[in-house]
Tab-separated table of C-alpha atoms (C1' of nucleotides) in Angstrom:
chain	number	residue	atom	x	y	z
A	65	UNK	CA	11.441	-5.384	41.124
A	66	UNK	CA	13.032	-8.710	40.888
A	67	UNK	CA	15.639	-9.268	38.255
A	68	UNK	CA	13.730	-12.728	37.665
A	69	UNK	CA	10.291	-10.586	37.514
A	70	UNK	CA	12.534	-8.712	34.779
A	71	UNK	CA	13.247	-11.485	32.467
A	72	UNK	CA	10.199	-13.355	32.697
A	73	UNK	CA	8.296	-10.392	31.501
A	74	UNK	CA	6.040	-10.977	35.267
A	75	UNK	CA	4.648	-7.587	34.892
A	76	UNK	CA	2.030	-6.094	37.287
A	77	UNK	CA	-0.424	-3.574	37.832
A	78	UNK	CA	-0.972	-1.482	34.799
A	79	UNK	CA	1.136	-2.672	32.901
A	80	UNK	CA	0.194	-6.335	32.384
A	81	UNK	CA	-3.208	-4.695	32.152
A	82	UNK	CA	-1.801	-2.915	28.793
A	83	UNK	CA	0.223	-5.952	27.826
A	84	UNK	CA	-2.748	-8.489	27.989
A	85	UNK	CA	-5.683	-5.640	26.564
A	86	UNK	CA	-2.988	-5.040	23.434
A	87	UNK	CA	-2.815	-8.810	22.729
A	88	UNK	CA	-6.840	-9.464	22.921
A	89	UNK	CA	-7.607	-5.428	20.998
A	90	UNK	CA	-5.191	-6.669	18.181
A	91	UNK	CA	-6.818	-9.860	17.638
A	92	UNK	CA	-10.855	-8.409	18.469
A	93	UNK	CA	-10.263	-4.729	17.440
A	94	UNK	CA	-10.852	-1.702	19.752
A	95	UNK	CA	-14.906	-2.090	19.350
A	96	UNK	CA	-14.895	-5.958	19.483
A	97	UNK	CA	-13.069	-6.097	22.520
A	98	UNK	CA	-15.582	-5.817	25.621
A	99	UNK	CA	-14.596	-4.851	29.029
A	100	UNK	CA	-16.018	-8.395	29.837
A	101	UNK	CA	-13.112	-9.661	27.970
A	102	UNK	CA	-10.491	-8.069	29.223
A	103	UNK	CA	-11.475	-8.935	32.878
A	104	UNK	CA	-11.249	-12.180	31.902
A	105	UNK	CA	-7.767	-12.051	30.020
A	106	UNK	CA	-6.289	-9.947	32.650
A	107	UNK	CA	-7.705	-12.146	35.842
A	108	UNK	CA	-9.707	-9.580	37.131
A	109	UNK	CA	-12.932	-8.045	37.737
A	110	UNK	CA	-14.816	-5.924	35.355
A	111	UNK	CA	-15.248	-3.550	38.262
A	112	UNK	CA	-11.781	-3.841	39.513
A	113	UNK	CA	-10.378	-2.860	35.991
A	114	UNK	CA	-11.904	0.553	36.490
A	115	UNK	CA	-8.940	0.943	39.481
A	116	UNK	CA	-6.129	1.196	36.571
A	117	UNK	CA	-7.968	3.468	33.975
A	118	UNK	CA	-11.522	5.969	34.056
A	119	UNK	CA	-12.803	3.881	30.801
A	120	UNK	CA	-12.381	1.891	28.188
A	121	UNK	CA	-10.667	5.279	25.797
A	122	UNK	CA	-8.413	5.627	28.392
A	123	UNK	CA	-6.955	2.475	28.585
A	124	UNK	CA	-6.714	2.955	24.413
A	125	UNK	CA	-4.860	5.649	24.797
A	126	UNK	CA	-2.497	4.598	27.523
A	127	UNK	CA	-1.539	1.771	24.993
A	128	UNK	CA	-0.645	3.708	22.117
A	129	UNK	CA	1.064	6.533	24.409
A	130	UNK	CA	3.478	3.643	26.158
A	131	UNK	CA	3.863	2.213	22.619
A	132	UNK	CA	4.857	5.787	20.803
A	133	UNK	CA	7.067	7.086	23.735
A	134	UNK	CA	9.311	3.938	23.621
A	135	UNK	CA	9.688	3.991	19.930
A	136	UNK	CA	11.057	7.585	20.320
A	137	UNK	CA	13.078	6.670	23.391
A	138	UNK	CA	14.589	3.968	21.065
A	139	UNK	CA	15.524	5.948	17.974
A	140	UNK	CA	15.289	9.502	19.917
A	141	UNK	CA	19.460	10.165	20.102
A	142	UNK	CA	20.319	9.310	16.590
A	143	UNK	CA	20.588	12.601	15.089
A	144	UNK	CA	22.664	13.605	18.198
A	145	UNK	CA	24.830	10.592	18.408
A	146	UNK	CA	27.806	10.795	15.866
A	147	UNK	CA	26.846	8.536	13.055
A	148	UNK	CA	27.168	8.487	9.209
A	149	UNK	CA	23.486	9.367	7.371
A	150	UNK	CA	23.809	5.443	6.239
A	151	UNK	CA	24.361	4.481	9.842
A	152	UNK	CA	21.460	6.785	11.282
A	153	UNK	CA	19.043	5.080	8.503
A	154	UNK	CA	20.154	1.584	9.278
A	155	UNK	CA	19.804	2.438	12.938
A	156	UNK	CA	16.413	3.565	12.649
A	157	UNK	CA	14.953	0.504	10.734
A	158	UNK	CA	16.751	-1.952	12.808
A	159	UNK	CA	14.829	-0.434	15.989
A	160	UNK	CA	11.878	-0.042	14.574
A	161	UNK	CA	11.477	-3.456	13.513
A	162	UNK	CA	12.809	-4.860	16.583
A	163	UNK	CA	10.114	-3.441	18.587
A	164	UNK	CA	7.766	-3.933	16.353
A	165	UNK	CA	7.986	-7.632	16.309
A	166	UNK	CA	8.830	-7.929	20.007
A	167	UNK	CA	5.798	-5.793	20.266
A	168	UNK	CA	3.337	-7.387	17.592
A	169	UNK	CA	-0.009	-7.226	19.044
A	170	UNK	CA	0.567	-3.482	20.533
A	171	UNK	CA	1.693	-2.480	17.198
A	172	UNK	CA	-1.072	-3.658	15.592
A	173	UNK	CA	-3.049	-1.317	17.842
A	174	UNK	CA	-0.967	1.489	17.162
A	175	UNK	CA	-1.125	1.376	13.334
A	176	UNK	CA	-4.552	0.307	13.208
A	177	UNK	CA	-5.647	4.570	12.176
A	178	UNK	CA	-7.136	6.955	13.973
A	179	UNK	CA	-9.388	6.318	16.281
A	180	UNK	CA	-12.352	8.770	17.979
A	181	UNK	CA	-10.756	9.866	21.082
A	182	UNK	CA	-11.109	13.066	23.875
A	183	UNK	CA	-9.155	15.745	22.199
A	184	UNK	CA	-6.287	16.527	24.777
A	185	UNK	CA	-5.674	12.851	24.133
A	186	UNK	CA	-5.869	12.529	20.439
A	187	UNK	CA	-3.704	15.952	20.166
A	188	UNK	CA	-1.129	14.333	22.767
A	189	UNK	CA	-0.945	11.179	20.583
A	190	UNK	CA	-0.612	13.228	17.382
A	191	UNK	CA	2.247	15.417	18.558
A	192	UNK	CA	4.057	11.725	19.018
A	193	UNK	CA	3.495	10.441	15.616
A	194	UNK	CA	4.335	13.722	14.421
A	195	UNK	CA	8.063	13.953	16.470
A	196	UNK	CA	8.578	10.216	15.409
A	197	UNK	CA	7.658	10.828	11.891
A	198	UNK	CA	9.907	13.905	11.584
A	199	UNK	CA	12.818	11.786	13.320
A	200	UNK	CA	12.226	9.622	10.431
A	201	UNK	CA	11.658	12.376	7.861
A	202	UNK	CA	14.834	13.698	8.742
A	203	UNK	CA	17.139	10.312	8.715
A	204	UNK	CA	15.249	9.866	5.406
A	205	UNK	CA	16.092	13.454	4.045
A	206	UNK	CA	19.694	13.381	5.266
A	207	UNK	CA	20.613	9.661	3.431
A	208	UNK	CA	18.852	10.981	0.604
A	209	UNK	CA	20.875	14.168	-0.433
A	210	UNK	CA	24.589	12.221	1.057
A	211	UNK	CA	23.843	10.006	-1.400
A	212	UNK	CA	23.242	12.106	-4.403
A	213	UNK	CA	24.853	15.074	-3.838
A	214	UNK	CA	21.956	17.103	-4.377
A	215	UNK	CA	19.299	18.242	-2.229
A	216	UNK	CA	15.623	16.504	-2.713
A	217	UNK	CA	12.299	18.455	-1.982
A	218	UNK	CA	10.471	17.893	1.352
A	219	UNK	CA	7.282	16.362	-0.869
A	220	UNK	CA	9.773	13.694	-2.486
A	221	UNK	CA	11.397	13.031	0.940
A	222	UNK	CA	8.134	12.571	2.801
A	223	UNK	CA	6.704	10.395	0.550
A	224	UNK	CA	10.186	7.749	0.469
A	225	UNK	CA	9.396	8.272	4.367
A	226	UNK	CA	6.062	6.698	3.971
A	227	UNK	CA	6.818	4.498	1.510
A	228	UNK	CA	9.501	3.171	4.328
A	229	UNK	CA	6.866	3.302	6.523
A	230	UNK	CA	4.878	0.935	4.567
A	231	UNK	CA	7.433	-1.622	4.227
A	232	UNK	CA	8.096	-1.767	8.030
A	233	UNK	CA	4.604	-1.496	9.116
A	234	UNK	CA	3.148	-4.068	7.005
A	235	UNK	CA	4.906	-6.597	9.093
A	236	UNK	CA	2.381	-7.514	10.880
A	237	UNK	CA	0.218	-8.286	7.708
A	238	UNK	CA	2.834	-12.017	7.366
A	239	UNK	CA	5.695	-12.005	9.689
A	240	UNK	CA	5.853	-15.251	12.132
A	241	UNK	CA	9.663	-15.770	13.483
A	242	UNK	CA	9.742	-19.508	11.976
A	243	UNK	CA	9.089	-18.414	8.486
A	244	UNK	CA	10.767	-15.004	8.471
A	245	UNK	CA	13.991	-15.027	10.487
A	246	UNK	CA	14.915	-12.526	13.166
A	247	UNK	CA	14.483	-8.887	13.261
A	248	UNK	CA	17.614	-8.329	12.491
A	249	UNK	CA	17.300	-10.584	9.190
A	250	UNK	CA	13.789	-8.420	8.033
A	251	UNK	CA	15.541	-5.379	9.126
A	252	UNK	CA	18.424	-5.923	6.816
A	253	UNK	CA	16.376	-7.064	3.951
A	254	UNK	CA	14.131	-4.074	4.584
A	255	UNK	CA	17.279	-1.085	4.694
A	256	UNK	CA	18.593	-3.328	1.295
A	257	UNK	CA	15.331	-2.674	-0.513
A	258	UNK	CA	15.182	0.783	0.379
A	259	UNK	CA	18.547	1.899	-0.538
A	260	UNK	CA	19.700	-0.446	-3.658
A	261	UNK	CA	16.202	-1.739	-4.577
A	262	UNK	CA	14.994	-5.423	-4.991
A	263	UNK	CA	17.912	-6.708	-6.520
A	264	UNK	CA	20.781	-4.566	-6.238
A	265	UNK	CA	24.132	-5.348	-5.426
A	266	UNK	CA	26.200	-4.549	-1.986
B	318	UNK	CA	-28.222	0.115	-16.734
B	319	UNK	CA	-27.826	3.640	-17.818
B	320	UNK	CA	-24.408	5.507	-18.997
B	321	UNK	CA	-25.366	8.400	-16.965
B	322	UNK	CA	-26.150	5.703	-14.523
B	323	UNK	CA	-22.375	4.445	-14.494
B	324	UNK	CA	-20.811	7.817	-15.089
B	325	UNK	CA	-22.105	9.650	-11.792
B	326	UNK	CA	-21.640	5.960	-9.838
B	327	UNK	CA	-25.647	6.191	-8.766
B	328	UNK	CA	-25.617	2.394	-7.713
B	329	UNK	CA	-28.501	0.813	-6.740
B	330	UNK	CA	-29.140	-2.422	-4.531
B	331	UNK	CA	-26.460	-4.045	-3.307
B	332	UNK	CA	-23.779	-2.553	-4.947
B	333	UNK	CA	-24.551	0.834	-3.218
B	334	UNK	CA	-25.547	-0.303	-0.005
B	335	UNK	CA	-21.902	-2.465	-0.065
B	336	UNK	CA	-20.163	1.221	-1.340
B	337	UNK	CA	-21.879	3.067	1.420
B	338	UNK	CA	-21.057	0.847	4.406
B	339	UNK	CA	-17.656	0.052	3.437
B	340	UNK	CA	-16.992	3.573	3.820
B	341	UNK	CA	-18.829	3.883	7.258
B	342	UNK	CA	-17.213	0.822	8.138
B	343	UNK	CA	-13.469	1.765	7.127
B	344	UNK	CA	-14.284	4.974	9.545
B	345	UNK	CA	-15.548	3.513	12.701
B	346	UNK	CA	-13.894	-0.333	12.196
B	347	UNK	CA	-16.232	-3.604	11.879
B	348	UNK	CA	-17.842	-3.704	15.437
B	349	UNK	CA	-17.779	-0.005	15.385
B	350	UNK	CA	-20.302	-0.077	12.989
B	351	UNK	CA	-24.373	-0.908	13.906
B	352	UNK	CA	-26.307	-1.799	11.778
B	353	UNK	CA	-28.777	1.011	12.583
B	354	UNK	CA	-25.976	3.034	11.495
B	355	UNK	CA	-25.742	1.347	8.291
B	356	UNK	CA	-29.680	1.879	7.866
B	357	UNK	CA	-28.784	5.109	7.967
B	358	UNK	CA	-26.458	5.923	5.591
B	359	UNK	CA	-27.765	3.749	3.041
B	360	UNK	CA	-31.448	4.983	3.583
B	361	UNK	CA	-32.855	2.137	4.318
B	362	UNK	CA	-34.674	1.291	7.476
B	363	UNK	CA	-33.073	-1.508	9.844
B	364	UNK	CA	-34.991	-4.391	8.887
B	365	UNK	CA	-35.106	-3.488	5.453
B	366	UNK	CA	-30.992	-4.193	5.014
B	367	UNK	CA	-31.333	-8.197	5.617
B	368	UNK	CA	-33.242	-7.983	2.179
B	369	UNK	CA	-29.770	-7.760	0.359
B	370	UNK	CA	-27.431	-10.132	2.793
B	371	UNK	CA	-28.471	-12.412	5.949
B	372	UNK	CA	-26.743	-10.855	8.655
B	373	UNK	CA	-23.828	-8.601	9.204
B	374	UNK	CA	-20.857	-10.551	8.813
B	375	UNK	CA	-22.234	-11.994	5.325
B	376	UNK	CA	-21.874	-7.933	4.891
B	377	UNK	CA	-18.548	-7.844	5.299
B	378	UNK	CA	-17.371	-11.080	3.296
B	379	UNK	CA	-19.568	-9.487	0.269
B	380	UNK	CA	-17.495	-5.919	0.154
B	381	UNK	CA	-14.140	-8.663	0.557
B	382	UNK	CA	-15.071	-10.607	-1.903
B	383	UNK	CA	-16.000	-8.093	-4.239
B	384	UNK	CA	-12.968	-6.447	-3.520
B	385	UNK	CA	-10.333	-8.968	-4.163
B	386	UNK	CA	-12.647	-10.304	-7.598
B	387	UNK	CA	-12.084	-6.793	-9.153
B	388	UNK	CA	-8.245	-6.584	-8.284
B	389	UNK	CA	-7.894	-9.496	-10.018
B	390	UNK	CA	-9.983	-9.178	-12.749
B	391	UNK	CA	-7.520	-5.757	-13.165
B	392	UNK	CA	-4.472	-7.816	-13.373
B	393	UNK	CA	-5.371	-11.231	-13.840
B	394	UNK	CA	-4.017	-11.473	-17.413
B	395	UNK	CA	-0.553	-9.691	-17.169
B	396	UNK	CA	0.790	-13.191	-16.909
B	397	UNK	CA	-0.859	-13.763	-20.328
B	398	UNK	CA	-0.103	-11.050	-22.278
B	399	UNK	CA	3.037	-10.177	-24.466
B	400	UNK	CA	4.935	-8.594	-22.454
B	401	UNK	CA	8.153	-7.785	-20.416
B	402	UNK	CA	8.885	-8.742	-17.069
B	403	UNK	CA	9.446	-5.065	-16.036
B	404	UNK	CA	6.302	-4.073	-17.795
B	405	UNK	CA	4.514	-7.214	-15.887
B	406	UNK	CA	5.832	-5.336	-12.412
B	407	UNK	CA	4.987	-1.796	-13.698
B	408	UNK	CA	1.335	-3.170	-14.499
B	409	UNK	CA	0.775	-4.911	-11.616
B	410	UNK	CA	1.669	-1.872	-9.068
B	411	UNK	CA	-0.070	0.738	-11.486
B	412	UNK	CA	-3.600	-1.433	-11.538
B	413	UNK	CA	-3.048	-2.301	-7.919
B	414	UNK	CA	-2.459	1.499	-6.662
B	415	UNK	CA	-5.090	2.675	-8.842
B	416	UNK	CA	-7.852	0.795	-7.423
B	417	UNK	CA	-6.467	1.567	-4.154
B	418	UNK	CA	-7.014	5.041	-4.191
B	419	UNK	CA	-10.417	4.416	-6.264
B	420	UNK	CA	-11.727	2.395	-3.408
B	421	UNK	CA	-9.912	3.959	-0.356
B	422	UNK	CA	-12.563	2.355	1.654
B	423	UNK	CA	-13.308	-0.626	0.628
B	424	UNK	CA	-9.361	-1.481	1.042
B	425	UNK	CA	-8.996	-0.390	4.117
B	426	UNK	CA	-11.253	-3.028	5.250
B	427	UNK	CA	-9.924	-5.574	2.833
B	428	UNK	CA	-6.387	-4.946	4.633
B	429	UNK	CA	-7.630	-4.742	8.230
B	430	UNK	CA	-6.604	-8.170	8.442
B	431	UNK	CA	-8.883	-11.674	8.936
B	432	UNK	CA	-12.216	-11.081	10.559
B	433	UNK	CA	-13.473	-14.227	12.633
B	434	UNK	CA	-15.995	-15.437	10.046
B	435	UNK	CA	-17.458	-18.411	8.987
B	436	UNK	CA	-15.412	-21.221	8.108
B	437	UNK	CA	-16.638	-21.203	4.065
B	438	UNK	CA	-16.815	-17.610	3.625
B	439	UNK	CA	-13.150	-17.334	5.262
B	440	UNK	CA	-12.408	-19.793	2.747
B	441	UNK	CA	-13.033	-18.344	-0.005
B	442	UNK	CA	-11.481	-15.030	0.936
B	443	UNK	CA	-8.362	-16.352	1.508
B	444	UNK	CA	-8.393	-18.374	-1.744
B	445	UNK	CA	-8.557	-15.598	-3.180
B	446	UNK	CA	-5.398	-13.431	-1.637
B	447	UNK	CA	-3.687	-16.273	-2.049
B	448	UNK	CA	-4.650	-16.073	-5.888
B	449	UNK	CA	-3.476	-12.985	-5.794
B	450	UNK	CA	-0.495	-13.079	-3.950
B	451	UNK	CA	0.649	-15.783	-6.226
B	452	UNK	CA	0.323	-13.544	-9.021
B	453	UNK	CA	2.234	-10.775	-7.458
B	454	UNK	CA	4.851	-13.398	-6.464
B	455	UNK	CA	5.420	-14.643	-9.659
B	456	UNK	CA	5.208	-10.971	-11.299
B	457	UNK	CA	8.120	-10.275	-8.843
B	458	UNK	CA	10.044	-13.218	-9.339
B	459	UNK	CA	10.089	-13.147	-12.726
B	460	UNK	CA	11.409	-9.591	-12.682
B	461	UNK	CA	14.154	-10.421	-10.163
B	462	UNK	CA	15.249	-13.157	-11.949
B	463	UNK	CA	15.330	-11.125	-15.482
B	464	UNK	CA	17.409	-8.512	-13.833
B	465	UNK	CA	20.222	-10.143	-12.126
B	466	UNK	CA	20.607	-13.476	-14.652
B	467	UNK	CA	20.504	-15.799	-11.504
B	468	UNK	CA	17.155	-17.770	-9.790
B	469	UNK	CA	16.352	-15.936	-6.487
B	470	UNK	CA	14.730	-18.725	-3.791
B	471	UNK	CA	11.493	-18.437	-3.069
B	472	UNK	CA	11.390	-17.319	0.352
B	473	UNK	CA	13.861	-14.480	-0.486
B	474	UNK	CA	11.299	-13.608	-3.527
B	475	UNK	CA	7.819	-14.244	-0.898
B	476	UNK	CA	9.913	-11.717	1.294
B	477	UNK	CA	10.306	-8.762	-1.128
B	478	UNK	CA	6.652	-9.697	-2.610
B	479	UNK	CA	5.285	-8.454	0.895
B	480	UNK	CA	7.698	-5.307	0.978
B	481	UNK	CA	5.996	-4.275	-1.960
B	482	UNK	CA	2.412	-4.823	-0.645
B	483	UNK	CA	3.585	-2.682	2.109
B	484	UNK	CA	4.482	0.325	0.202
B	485	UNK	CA	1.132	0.171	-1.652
B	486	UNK	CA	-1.187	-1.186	0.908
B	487	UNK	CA	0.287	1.718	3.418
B	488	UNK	CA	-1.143	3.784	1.366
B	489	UNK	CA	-4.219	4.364	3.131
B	490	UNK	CA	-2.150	5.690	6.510
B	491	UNK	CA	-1.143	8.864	4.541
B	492	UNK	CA	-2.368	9.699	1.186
B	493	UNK	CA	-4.534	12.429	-0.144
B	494	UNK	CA	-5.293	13.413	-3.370
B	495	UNK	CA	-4.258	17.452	-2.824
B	496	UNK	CA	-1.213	16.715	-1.259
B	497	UNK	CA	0.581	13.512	-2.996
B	498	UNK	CA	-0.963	13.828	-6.589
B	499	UNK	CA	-2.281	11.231	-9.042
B	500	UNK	CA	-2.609	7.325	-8.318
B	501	UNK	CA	0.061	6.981	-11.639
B	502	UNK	CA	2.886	9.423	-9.433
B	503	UNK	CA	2.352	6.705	-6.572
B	504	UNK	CA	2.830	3.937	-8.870
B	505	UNK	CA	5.710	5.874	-10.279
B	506	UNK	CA	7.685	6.332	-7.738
B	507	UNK	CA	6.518	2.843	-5.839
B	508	UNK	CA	7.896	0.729	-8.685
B	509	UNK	CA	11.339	3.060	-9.011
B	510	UNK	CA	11.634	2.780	-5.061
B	511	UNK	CA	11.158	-1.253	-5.322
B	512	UNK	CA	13.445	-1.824	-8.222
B	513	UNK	CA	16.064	0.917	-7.799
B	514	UNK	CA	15.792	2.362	-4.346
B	515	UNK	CA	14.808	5.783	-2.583
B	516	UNK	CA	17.451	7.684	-4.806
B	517	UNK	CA	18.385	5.478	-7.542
B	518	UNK	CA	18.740	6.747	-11.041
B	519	UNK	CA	16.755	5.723	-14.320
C	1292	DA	C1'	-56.938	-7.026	-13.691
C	1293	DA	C1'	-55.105	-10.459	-10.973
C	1294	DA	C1'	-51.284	-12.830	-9.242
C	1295	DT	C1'	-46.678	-12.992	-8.020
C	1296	DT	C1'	-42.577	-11.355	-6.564
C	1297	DA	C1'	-39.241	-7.956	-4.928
C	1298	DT	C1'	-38.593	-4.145	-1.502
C	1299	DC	C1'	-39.226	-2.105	2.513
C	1300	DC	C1'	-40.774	-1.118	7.134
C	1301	DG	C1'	-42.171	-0.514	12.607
C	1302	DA	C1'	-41.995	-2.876	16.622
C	1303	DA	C1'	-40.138	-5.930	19.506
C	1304	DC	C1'	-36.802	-9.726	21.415
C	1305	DG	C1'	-33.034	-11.319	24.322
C	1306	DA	C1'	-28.192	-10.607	24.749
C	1307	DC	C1'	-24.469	-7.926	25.705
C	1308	DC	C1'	-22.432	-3.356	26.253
C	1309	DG	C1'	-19.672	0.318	29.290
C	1310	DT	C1'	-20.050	2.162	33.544
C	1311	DT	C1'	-21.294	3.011	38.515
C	1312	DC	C1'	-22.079	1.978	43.279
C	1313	DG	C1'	-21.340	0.289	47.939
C	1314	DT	C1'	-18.563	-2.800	50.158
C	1315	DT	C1'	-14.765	-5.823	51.491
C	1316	DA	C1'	-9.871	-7.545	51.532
C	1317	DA	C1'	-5.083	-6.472	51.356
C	1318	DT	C1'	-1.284	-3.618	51.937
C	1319	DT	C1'	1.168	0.410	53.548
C	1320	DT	C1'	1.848	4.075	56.760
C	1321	DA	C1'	1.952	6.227	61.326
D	1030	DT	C1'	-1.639	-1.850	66.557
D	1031	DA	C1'	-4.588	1.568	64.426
D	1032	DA	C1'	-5.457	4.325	60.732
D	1033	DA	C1'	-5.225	5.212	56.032
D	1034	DT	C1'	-4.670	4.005	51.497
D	1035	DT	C1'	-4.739	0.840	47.684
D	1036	DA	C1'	-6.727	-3.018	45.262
D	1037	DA	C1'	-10.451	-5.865	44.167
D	1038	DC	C1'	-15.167	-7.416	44.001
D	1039	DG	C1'	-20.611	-8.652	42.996
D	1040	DA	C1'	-24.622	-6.674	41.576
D	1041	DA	C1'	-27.095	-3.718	39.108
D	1042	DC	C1'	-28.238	0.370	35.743
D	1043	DG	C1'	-29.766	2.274	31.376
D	1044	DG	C1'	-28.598	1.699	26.644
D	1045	DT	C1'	-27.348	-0.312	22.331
D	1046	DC	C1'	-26.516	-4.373	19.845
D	1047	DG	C1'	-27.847	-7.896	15.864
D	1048	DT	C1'	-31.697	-10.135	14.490
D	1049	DT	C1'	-36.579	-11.555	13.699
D	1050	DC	C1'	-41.348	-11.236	12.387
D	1051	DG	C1'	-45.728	-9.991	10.353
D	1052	DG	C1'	-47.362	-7.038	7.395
D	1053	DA	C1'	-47.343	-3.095	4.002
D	1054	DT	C1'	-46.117	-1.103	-0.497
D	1055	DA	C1'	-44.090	-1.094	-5.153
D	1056	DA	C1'	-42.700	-3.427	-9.251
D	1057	DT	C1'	-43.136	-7.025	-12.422
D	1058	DT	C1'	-45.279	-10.856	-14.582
D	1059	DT	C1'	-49.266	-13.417	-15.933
DNA sequence: AAATTATCCGAACGACCGTTCGTTAATTTA
DNA sequence: TAAATTAACGAACGGTCGTTCGGATAATTT
């Protein structure tokens, strides 16, 4: 592939197929989105679609699979890499907003719940949430007991986890980059809150 | 209406059918849900369901507006009352989490974002979030200001306003009852997270 | 007891749904 | 170039969708 196909984001095949479906599911929902429509969005046929994917759950699934597996691929090395807990926490936000708002509409998909799927798939997609969420759990835990000495019980760690969780995830709910900043800006605002609260000091 | 009426929640009318379908409707999504499935659950035959509203997306603005009327009937007077800022913020996250986890359901479609509707119902929704949002702004702001001396601006305050819906509207991605306790530990540790930080002391 | 109103229903309508089929065009391989 | 593989298509299928309509039953008022 072209270096020019790179940067313009010119993708083919399957994946513009998830690209385009992601932007017209997020705005429609899974249900409200017809195969009609996403012929039409992609520039193909509603028969030709069935070339990429075996149905409509399949191409569901192939969304929130690519979304999950670069997430991890993003933030999987931190614990390896040698990094400070506060680094490893700062890390983690910082990537996981920056995908998120490069990746809005997929996103959207991917936090959207739980959706009725074949069971290899929903099991496959589970066991990613789970290894992402226990990356985070983990980065969490770690900042948590270098910071106070003392060692915090899994139930208090998860829940700061999902409270984290909450703050990053809810982006979608107002960001738009002329209002908001960049990534980087939410990012830091976000890992600020966290740590020192709404208005604590550096 | 009866005590024993209120006590065991046996709506009738409208209030139950809007109860009943906002929780088949927080499962399977807006277009996921027929209304021959609604029929169902409610007891009612098809037909019998346009008694109560005119057609399905009236449905849906009724549960909103419902919705967003009793959150701020909850805390529509904490502006009023006699009291301190940091009570003001402890209030407004203890009412708001409460009713969350009353009406699990109904919030999950009240925070699935904005449902193509028409234009005067959409209207009125999003008076009212804004109604609300204002009141959580100023809640926040207030606080912020009472706590480090100085005036925050108002995007930095509209900022940590929506990092605070996201740790309580996230809610509904990961909490049950068994596991994560009572809707007053949530608040707890929601307003000690957003004021002090994941491991800040009292 | 009659009249009026509020609830509720079965049956049907046209529109749209996801999916399949047989076939053709384009590209790659031999 | 010929064969094989990939990519794309129009047309059609059975089913489900939201909604409507005329009429039945139950509740309330007169």
């Amino acid at each position: 592939m072209s270096d020019q196909a790179v940067i313009n984001k010119r993708l083919t095949g399957l994946d513009e197929i998830l690209d385009k479906s992601a932007q017209l599911m997020a705005h429609l929902g899974y249900h409200g989105t017809s195969m009609r429509g996403l012929a039409q969005v992609t520039g193909r046929s509603l028969s030709g679609l069935y070339h990429y994917f075996s149905n409509k759950e399949e191409l569901l699934f192939l969304i929130n699979q690519r979304g999950f597996t670069s997430l991890l691929a993003m933030s999987g090395d931190l614990l390896q890499r040698d990094l400070t807990p506060q680094e490893r926490l700062s890390g983690l936000i910082h990537n996981h907003v920056t995908y998120f708002i490069d990746h809005l509409s997929e996103m959207r998909i991917m936090t959207s719940g739980t959706m009725e799927m074949n069971e290899q798939r929903s099991q496959t997609l589970w066991k990613l949430k789970q290894e992402y969420t226990r990356l985070a759990q983990n980065i969490v835990g770690d900042y948590m007991d270098s910071q106070s000495g003392t060692n915090h019980s899994a139930q208090s760690i998860n829940r700061k986890t999902y409270l984290l969780y909450g703050m990053m995830n809810w982006i979608f709910g107002w960001y738009s980059a002329k209002n908001h900043g960049t990534a980087k800006d939410i990012a830091k605002d976000i890992f600020h809150t966290f740590t020192k609260g709404c208005c604590g000091t550096e």
